[in-house]
Coordinates of N, CA and C in Angstrom, one line a residue:
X1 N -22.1 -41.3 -75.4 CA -22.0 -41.5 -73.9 C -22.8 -42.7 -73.5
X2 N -23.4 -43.0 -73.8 CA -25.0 -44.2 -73.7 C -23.6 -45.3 -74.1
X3 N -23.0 -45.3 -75.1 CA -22.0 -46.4 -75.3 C -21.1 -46.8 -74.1
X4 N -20.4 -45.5 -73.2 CA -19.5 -45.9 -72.5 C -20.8 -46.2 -71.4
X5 N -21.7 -46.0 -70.7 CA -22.1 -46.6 -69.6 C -22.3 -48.0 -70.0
X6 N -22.9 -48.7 -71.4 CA -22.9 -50.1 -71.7 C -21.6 -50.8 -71.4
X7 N -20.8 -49.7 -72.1 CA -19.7 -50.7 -71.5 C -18.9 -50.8 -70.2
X8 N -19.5 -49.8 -69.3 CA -19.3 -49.9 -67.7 C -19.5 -50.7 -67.2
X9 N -21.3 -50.9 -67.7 CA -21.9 -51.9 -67.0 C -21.3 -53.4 -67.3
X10 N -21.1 -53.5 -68.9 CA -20.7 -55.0 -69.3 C -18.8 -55.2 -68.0
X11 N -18.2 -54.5 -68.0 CA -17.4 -54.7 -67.5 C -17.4 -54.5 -66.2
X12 N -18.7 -54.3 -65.6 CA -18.8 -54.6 -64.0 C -19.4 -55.9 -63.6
X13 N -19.7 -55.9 -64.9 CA -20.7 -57.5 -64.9 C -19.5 -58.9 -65.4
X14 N -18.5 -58.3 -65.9 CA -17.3 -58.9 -66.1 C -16.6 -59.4 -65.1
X15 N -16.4 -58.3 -64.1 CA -15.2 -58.3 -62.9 C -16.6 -58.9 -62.1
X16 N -17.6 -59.1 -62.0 CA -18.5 -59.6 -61.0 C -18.4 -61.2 -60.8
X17 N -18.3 -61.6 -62.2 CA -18.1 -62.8 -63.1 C -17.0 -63.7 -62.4
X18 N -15.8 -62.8 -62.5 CA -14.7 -63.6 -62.0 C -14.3 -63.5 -60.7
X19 N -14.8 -62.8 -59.7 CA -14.6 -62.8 -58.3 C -14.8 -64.2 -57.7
X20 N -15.7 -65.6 -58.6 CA -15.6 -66.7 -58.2 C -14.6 -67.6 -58.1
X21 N -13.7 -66.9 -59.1 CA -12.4 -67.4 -59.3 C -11.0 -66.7 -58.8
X22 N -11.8 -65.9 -57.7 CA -10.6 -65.1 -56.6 C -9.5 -66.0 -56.0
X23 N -10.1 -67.0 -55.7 CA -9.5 -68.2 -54.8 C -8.4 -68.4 -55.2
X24 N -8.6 -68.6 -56.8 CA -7.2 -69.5 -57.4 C -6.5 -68.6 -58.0
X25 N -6.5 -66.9 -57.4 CA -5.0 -66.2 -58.1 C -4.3 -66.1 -57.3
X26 N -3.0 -65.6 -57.5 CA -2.2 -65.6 -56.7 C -2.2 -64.4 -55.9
X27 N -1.4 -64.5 -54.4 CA -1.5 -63.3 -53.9 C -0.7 -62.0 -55.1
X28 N -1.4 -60.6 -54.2 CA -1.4 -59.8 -54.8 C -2.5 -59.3 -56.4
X29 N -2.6 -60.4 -57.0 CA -3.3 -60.4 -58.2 C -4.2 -59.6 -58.0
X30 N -5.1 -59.5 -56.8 CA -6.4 -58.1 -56.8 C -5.6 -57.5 -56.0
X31 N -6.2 -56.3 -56.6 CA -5.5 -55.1 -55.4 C -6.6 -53.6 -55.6
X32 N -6.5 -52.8 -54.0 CA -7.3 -51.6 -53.8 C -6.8 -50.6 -54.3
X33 N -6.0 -49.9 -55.3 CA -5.0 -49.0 -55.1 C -5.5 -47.6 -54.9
X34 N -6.8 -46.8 -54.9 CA -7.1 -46.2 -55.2 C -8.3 -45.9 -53.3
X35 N -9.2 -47.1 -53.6 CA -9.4 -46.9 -52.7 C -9.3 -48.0 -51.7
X36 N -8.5 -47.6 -50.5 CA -7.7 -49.2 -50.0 C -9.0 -50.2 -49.0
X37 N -8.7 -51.2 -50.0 CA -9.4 -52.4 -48.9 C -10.9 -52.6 -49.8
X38 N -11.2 -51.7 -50.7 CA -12.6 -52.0 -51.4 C -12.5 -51.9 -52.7
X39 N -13.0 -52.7 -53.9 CA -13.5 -52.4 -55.0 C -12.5 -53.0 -55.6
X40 N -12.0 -54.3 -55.2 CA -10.5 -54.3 -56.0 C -10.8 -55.0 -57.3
X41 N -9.7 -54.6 -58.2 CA -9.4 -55.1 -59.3 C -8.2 -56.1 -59.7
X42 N -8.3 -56.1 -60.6 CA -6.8 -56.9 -61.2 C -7.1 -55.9 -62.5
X43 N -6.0 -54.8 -62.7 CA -5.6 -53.9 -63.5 C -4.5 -54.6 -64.9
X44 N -5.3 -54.6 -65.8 CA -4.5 -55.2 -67.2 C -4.2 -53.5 -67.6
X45 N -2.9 -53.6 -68.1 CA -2.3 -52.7 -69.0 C -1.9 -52.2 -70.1
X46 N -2.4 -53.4 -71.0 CA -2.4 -53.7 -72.1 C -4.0 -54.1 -73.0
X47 N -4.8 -53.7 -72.2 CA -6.5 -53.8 -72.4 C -7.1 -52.8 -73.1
X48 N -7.8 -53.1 -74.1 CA -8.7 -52.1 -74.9 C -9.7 -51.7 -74.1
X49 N -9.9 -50.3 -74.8 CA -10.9 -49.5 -74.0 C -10.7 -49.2 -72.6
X50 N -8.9 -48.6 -72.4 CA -9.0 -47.8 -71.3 C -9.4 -46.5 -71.1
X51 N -9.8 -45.7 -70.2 CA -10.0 -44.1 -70.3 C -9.3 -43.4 -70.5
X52 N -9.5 -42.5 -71.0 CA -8.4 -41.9 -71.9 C -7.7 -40.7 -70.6
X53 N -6.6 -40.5 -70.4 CA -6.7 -39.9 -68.8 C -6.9 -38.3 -69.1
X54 N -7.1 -37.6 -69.8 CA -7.0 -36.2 -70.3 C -8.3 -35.7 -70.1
X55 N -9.4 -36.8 -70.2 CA -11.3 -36.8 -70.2 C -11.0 -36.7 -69.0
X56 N -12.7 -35.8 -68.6 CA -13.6 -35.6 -67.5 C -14.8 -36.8 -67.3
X57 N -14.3 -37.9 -66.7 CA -15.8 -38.9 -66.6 C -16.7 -38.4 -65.5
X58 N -18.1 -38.4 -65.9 CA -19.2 -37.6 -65.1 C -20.0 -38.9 -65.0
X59 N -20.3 -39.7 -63.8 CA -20.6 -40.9 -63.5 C -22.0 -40.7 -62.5
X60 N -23.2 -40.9 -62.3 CA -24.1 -41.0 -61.7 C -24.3 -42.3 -61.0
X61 N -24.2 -43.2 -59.8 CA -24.4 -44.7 -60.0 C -25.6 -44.6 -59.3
X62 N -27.2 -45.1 -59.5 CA -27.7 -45.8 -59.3 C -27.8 -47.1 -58.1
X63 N -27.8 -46.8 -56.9 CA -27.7 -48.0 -56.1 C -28.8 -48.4 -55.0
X64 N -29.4 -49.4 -56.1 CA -30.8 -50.1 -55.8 C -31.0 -51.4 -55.3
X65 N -29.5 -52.0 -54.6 CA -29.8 -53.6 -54.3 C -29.4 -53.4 -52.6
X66 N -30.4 -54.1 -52.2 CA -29.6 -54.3 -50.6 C -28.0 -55.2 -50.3
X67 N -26.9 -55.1 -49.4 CA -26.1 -55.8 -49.6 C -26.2 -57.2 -48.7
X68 N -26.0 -58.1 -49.3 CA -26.4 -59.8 -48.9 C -26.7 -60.0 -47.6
X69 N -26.4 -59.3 -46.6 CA -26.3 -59.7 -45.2 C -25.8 -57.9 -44.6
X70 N -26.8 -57.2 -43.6 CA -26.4 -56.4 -42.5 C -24.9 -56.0 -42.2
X71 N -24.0 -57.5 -42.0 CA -23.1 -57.2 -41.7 C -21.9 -57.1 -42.9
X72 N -22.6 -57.0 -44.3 CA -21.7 -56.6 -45.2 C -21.4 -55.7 -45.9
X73 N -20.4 -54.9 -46.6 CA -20.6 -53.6 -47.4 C -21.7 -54.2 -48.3
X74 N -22.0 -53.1 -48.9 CA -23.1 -53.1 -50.2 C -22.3 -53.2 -51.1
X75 N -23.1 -54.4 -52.0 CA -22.1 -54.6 -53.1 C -21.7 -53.8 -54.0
X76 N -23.6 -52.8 -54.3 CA -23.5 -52.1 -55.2 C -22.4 -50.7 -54.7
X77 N -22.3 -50.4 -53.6 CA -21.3 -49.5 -53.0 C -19.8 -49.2 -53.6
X78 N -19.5 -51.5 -53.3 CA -18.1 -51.7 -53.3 C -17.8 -51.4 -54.7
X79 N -18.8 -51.3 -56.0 CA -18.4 -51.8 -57.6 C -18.2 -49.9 -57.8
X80 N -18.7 -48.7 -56.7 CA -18.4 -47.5 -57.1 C -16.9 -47.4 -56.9
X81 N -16.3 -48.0 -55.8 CA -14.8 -48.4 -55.5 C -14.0 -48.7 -56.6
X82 N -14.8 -50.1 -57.2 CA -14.2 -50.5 -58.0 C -13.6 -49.6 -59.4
X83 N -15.0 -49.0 -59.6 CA -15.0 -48.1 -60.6 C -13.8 -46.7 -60.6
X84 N -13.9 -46.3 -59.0 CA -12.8 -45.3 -59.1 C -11.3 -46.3 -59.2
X85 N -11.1 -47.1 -59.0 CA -9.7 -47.7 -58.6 C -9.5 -48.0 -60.2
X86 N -10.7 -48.2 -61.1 CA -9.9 -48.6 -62.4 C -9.4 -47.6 -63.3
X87 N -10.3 -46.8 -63.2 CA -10.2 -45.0 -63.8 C -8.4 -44.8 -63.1
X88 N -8.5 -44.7 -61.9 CA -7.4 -44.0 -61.1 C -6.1 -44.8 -62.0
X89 N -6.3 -46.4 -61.5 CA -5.1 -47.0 -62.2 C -4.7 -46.6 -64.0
X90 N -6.1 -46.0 -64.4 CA -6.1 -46.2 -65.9 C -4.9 -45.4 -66.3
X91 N -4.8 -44.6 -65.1 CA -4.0 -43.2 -65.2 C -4.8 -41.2 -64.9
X92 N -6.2 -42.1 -64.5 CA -7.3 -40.8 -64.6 C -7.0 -39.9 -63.5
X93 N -6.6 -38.8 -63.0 CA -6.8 -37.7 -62.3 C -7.7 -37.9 -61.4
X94 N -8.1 -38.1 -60.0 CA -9.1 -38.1 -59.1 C -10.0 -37.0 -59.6
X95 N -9.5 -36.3 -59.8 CA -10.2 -34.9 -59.8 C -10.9 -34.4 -61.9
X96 N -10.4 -35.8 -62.2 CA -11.3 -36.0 -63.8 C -12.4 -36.6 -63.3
X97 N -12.3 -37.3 -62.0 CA -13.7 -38.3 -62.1 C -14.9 -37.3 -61.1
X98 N -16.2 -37.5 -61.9 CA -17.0 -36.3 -61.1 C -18.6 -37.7 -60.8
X99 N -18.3 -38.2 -60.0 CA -18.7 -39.3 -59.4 C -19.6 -38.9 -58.4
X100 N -21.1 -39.4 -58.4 CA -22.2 -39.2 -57.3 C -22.8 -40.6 -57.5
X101 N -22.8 -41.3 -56.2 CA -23.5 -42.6 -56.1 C -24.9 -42.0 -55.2
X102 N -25.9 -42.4 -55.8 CA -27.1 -42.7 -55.1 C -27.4 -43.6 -53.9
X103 N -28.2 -44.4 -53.4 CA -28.8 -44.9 -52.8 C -30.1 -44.4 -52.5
X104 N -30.8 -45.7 -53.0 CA -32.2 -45.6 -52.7 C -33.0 -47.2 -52.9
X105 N -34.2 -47.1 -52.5 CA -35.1 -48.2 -52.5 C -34.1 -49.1 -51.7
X106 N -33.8 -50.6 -52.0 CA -33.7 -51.3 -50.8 C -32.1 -50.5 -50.2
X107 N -31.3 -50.4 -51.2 CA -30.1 -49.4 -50.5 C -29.9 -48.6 -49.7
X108 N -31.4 -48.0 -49.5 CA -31.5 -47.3 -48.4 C -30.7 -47.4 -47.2
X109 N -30.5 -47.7 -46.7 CA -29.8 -48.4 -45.3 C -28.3 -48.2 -45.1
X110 N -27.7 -48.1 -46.4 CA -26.6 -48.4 -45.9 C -26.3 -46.7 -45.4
X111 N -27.0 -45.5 -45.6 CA -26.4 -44.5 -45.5 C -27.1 -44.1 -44.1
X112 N -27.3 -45.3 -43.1 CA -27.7 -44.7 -41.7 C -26.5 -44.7 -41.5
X113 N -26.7 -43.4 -40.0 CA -25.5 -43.5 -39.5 C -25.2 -45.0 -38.2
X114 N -24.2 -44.9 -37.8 CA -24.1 -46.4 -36.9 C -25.0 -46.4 -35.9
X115 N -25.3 -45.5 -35.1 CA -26.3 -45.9 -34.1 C -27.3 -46.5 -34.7
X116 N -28.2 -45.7 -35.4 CA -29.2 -46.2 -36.2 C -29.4 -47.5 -36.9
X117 N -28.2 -47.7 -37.4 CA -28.0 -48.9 -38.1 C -28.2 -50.5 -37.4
X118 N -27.2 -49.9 -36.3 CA -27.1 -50.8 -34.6 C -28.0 -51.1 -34.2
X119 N -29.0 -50.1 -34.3 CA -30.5 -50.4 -33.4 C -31.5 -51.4 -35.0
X120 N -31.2 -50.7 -35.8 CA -32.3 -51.6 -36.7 C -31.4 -53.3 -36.8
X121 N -30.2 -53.4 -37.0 CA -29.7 -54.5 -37.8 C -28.6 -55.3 -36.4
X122 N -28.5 -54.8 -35.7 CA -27.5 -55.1 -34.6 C -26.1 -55.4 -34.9
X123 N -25.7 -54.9 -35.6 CA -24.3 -54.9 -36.0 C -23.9 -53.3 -36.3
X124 N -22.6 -53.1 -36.5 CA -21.9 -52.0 -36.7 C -22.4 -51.6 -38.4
X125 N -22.9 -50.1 -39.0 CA -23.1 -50.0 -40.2 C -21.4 -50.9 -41.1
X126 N -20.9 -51.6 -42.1 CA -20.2 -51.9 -42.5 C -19.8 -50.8 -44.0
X127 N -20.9 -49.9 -44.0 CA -20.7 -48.8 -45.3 C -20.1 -47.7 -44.8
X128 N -19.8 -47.6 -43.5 CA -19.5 -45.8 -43.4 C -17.8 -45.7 -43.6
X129 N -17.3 -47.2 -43.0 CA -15.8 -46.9 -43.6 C -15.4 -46.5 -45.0
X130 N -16.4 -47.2 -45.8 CA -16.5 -47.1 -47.7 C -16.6 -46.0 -48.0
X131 N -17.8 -45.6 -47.4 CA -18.3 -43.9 -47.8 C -17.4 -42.9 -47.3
X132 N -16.7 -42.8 -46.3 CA -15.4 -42.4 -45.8 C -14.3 -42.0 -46.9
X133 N -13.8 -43.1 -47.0 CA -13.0 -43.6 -48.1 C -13.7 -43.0 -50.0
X134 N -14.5 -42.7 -50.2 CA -15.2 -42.8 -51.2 C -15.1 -41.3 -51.6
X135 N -15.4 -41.0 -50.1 CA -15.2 -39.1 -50.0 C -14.0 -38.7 -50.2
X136 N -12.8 -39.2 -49.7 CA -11.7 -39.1 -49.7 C -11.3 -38.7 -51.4
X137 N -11.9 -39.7 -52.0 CA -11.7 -39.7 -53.4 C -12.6 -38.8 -54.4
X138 N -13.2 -38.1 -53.8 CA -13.9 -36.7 -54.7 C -15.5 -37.5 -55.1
X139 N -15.8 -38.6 -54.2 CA -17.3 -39.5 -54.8 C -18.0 -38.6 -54.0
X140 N -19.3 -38.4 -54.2 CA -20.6 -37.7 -53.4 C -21.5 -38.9 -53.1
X141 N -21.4 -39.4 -52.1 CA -22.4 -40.5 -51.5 C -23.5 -40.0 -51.2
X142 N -24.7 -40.0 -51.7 CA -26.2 -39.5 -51.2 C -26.7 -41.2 -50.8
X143 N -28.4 -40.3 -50.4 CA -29.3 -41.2 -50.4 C -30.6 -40.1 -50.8
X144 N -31.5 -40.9 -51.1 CA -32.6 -40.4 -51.8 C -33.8 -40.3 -50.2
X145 N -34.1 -38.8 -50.2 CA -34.8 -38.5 -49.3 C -36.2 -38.9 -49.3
X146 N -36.6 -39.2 -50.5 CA -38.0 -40.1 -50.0 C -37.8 -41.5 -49.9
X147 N -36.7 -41.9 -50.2 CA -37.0 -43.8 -49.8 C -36.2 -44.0 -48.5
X148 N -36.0 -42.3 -47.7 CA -35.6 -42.1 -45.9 C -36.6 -43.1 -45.6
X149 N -37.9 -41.6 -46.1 CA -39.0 -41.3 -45.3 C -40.1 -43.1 -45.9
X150 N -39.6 -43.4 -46.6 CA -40.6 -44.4 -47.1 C -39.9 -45.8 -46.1
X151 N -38.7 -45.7 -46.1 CA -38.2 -46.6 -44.9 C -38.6 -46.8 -43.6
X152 N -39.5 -45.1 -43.0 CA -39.6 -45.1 -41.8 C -38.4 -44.5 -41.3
X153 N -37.6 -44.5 -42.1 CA -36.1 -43.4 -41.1 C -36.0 -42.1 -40.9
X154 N -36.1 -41.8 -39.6 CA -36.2 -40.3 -39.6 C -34.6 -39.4 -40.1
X155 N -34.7 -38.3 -40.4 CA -34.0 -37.3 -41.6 C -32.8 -37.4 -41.2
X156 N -32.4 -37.2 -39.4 CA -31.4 -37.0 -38.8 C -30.5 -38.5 -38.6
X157 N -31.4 -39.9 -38.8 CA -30.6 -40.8 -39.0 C -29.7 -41.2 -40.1
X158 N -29.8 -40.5 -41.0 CA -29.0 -40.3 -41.9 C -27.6 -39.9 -41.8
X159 N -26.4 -40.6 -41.7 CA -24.9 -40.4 -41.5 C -24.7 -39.0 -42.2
X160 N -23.6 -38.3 -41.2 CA -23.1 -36.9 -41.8 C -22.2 -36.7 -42.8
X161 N -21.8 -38.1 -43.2 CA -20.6 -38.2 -44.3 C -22.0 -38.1 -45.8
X162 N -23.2 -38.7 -45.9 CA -23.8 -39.0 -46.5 C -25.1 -37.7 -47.2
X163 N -25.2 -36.9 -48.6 CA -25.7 -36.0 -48.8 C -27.2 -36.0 -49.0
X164 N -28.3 -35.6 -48.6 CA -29.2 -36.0 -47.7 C -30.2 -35.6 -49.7
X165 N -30.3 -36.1 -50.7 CA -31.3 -35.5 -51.8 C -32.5 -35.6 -51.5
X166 N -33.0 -34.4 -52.4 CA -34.5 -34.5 -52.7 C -35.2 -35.9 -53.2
X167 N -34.3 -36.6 -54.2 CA -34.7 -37.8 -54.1 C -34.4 -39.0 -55.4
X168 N -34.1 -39.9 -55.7 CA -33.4 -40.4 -56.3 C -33.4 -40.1 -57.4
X169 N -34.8 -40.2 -58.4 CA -35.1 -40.0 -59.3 C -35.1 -38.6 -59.4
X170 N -34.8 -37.5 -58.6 CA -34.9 -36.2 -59.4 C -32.5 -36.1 -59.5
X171 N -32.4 -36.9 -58.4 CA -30.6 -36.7 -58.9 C -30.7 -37.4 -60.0
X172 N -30.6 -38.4 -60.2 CA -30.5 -39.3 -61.5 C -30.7 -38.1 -62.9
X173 N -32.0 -37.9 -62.8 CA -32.3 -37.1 -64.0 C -31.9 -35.4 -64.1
X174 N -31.2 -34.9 -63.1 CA -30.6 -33.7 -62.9 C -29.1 -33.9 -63.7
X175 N -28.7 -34.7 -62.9 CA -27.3 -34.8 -63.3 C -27.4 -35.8 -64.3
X176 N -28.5 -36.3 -65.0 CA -28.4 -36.7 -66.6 C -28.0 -35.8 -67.5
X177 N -29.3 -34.4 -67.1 CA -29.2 -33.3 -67.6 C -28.0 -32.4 -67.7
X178 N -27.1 -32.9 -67.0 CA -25.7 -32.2 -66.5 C -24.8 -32.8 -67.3
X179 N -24.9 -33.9 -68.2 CA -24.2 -34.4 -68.8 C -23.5 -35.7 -68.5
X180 N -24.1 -36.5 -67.4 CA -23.5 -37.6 -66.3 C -24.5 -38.8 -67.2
X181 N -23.3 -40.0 -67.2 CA -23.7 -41.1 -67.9 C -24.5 -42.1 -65.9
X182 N -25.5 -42.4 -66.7 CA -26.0 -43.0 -65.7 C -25.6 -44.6 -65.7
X183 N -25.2 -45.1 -64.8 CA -25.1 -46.2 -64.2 C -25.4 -47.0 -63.0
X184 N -26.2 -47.9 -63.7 CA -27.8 -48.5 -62.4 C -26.9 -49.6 -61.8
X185 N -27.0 -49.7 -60.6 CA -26.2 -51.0 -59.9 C -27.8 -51.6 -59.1

């Protein structure tokens, strides 16, 4: 299992790689299919080491970077998108993928709800459409309840789409123990 999260990551770090070279594909060439408008890919069909669609993938993500600017999704958010849209296209079952993204440390933030967010950053939260979307697709979006409280955010600023944990490091290592490959963004 330690093998396929390496090669999660190597191939997030792949598709991160070539998003510089968005510019020069043709339309259509990325696409959301899975989850619309975020995470997109360019789906090869003929690529080694697809998931096999019959497995149950048990995915934990880790999401510890702030996203570049207030007014943008979190990157590390958009790559949980990613991840379901490549599974989904692989042929995977929504309901094979058993997917909980974290947030915590600078991540923190993206799981205020919009008022809150408005008053800290003055713009509209740009994560709650994702997390919307994310839920739609069987993902459990948390945030880690002490890096709320270590933010200064009180409990109830916390968006209602968003599952409120004890705290990052005890999901992470719970759902290790549950049999979930962990994957640090």
């Amino acid at each position: 299992m330690r093998r396929l999260t390496a090669l999660l990551v190597a191939s997030v770090a792949c598709a991160s790689a070539g998003s510089a070279m968005a510019a020069d594909m043709p339309a259509g060439f990325w696409t959301t299919p899975t989850i619309q408008g975020y995470g997109k890919i360019h789906y090869l069909p003929n690529a080694a080491f697809k998931p096999q669609v019959d497995q149950t993938y048990k995915i934990v993500f880790a999401l510890t970077q702030a996203a570049k600017s207030p007014g943008e999704v979190n990157g590390a958010l958009d790559h949980v998108a990613r991840t379901v849209n490549l599974y989904h296209a692989a042929g995977v079952p929504l309901d094979h993928l058993k997917f909980v993204a974290v947030a915590y440390g600078p991540a923190t933030p993206l799981a205020l709800n919009d008022a809150q967010y408005r008053a800290k950053f003055g713009v509209a939260n740009p994560n709650l459409p994702l997390i919307a979307e994310l839920r739609k697709a069987g993902v459990d979006v948390s945030v880690c309840g002490q890096a709320v409280a270590e933010h200064d955010f009180q409990y109830d600023w916390v968006d209602k789409s968003v599952t409120l944990a004890l705290s990052g490091l005890t999901t992470v290592t719970t759902l290790e123990h549950q049999g979930y490959d962990l994957m640090p963004m």
